mmCIF file of C-alpha atoms in Angstrom:
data_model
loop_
_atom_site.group_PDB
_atom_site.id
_atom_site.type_symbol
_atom_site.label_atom_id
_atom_site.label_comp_id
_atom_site.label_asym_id
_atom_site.label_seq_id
_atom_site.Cartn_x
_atom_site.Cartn_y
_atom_site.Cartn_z
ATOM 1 C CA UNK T 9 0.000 0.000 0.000
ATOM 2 C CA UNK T 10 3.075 2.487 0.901
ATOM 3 C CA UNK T 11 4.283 2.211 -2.764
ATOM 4 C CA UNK T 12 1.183 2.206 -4.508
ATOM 5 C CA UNK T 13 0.016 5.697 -3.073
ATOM 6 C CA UNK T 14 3.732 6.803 -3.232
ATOM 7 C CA UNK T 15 3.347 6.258 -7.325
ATOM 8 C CA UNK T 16 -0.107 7.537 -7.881
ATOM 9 C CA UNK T 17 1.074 10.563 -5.509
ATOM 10 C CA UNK T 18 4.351 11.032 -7.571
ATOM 11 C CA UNK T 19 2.233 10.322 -11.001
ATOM 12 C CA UNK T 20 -0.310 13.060 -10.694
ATOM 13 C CA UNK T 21 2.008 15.772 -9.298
ATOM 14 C CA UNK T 22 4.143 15.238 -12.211
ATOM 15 C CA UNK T 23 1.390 14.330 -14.525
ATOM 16 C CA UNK T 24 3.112 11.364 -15.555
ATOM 17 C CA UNK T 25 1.501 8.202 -16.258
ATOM 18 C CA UNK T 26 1.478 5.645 -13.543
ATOM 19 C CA UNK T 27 2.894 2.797 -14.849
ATOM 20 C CA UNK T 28 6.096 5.021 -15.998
ATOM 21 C CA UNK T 29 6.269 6.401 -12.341
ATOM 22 C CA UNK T 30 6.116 2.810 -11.271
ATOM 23 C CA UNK T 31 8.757 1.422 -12.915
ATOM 24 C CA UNK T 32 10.997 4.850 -12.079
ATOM 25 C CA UNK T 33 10.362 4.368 -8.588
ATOM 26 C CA UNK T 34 10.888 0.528 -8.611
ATOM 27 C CA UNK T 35 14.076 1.362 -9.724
ATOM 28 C CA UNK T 36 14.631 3.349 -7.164
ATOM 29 C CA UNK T 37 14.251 1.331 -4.500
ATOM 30 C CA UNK T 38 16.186 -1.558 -5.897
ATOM 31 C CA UNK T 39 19.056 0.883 -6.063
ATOM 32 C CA UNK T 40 18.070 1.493 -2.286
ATOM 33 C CA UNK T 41 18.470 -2.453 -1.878
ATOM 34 C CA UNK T 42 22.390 -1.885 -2.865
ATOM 35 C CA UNK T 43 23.142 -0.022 0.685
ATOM 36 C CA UNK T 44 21.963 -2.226 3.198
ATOM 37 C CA UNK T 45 23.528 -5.488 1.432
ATOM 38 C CA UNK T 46 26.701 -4.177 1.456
ATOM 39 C CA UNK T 47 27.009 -3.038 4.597
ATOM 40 C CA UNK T 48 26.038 -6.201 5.916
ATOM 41 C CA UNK T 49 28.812 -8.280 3.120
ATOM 42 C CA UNK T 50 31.140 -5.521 4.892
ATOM 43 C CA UNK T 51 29.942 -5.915 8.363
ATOM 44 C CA UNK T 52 30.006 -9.614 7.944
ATOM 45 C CA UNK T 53 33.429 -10.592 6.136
ATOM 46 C CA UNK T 54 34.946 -6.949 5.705
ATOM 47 C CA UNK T 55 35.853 -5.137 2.435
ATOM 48 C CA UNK T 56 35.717 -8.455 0.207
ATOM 49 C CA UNK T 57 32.397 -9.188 1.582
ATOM 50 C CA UNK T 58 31.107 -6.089 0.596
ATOM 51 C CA UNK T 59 31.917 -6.593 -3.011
ATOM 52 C CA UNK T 60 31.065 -10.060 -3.256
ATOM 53 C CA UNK T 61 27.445 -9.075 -1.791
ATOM 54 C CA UNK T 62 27.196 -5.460 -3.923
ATOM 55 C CA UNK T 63 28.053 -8.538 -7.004
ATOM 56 C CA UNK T 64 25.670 -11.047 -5.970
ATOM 57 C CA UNK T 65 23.216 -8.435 -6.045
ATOM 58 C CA UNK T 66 23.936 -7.913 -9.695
ATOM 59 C CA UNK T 67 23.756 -11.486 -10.787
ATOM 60 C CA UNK T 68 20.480 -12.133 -9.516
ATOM 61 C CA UNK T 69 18.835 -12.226 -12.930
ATOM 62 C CA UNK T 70 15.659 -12.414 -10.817
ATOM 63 C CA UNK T 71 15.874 -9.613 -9.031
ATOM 64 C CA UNK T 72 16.902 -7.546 -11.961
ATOM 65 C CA UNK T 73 13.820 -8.631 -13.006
ATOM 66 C CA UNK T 74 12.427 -8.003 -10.737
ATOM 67 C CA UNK T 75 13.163 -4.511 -10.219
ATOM 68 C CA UNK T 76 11.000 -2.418 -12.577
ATOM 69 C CA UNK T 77 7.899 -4.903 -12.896
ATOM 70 C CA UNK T 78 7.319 -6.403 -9.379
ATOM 71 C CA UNK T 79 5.498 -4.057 -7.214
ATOM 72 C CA UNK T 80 5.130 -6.121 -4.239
ATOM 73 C CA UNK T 81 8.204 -8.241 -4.313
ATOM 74 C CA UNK T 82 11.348 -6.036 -4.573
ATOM 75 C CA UNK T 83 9.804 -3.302 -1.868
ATOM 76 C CA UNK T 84 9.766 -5.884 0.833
ATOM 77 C CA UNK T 85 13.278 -7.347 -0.242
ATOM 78 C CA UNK T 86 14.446 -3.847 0.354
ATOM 79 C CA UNK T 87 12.622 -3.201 3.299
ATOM 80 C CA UNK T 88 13.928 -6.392 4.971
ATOM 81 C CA UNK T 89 17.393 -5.706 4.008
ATOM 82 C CA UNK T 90 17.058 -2.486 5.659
ATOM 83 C CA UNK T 91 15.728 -4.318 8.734
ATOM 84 C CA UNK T 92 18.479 -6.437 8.851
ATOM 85 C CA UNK T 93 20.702 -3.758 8.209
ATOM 86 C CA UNK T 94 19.470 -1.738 10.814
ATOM 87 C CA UNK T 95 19.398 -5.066 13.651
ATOM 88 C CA UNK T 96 23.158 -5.652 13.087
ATOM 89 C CA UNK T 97 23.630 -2.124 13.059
ATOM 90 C CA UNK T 98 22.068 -2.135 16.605
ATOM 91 C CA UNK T 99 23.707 -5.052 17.877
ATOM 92 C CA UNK T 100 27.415 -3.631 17.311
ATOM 93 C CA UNK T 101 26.564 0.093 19.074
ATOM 94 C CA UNK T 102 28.538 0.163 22.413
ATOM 95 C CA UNK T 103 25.688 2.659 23.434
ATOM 96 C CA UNK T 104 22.113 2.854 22.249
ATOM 97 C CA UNK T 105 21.045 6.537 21.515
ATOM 98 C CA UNK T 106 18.019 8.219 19.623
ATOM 99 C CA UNK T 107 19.558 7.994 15.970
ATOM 100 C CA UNK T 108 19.296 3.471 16.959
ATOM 101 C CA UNK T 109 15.806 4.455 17.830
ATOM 102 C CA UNK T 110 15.133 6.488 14.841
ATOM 103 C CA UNK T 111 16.593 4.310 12.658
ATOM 104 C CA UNK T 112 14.799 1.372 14.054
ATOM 105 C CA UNK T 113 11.067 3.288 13.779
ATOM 106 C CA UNK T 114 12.340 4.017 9.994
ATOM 107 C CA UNK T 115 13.106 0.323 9.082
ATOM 108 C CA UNK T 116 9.971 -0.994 11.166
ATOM 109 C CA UNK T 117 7.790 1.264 9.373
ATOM 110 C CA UNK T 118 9.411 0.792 5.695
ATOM 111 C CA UNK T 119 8.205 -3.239 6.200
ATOM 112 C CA UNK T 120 4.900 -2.647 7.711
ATOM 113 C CA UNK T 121 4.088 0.309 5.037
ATOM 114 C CA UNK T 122 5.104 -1.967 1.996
ATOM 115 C CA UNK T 123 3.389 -5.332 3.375
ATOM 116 C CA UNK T 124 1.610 -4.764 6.879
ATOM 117 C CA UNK T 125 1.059 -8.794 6.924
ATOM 118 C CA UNK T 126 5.142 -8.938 7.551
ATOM 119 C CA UNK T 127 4.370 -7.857 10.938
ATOM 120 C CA UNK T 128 6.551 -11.117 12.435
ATOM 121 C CA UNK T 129 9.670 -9.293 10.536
ATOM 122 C CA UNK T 130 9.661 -7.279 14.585
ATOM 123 C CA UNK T 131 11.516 -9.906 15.453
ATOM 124 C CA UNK T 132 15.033 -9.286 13.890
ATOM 125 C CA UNK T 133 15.934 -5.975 15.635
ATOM 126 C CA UNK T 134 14.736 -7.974 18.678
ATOM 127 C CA UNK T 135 16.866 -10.868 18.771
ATOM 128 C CA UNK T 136 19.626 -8.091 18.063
ATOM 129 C CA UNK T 137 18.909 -6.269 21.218
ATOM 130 C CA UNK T 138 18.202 -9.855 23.070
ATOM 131 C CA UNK T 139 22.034 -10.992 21.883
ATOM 132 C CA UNK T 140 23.416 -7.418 22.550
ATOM 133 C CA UNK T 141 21.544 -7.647 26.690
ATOM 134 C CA UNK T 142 23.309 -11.236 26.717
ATOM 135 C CA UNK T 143 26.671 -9.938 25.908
#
């Protein structure tokens, strides 16, 4: 639903037709998918990782496929890499602080605005804080 009104927003303020505005903003966000899997190649197995993850990306025929045709699909990829993103970003702060809790609110809302049935994706920032209280 977050996409869809996004587009037909975007469409009539430009007065653009929608399906153009939905494949322009699809491939925005699957260049916003590019970020978050990085940083987690990086935050996993250092600079190497981070290529081999930003190239994985780009040899997922499917995805790339993906990318300017699937309107439910590639948003909630992105969103959950953003998620995940944001959990292992959480895990590794020495201290948490408003920008964790800002950040959090952002990626928590980015999954429940593109599919509001992924509601059980709350669980990754907290098994992030769990394994962080355990430490």
């Amino acid at each position: 639903p977050g996409l869809d009104l996004l587009v037909a927003t975007l469409a009539r303020a430009a007065g653009t037709p929608e399906v153009a505005t939905r494949h322009l903003v699809q491939g925005l966000v699957w260049v916003a998918l590019v970020w978050p899997v990085v940083g987690l190649g990086r935050r996993a197995a250092g600079r190497r990782g981070a290529w081999l993850s930003g190239l994985a990306l780009l040899g997922l025929p499917t995805l790339l496929g993906h990318s300017c045709n699937n309107p439910k699909d590639l948003p909630l990829a992105t969103a959950c890499a953003w998620l995940l993103f944001t959990a292992s970003w959480l895990g590794a702060a020495r201290r948490l602080g408003w920008r964790h809790a800002l950040g959090l609110g952002l990626a928590l809302g980015y999954v429940l605005a593109t599919r509001p049935a992924a509601w059980f994706l709350v669980a990754a920032p907290g098994l992030a804080l769990a394994g962080r209280a355990w430490a």
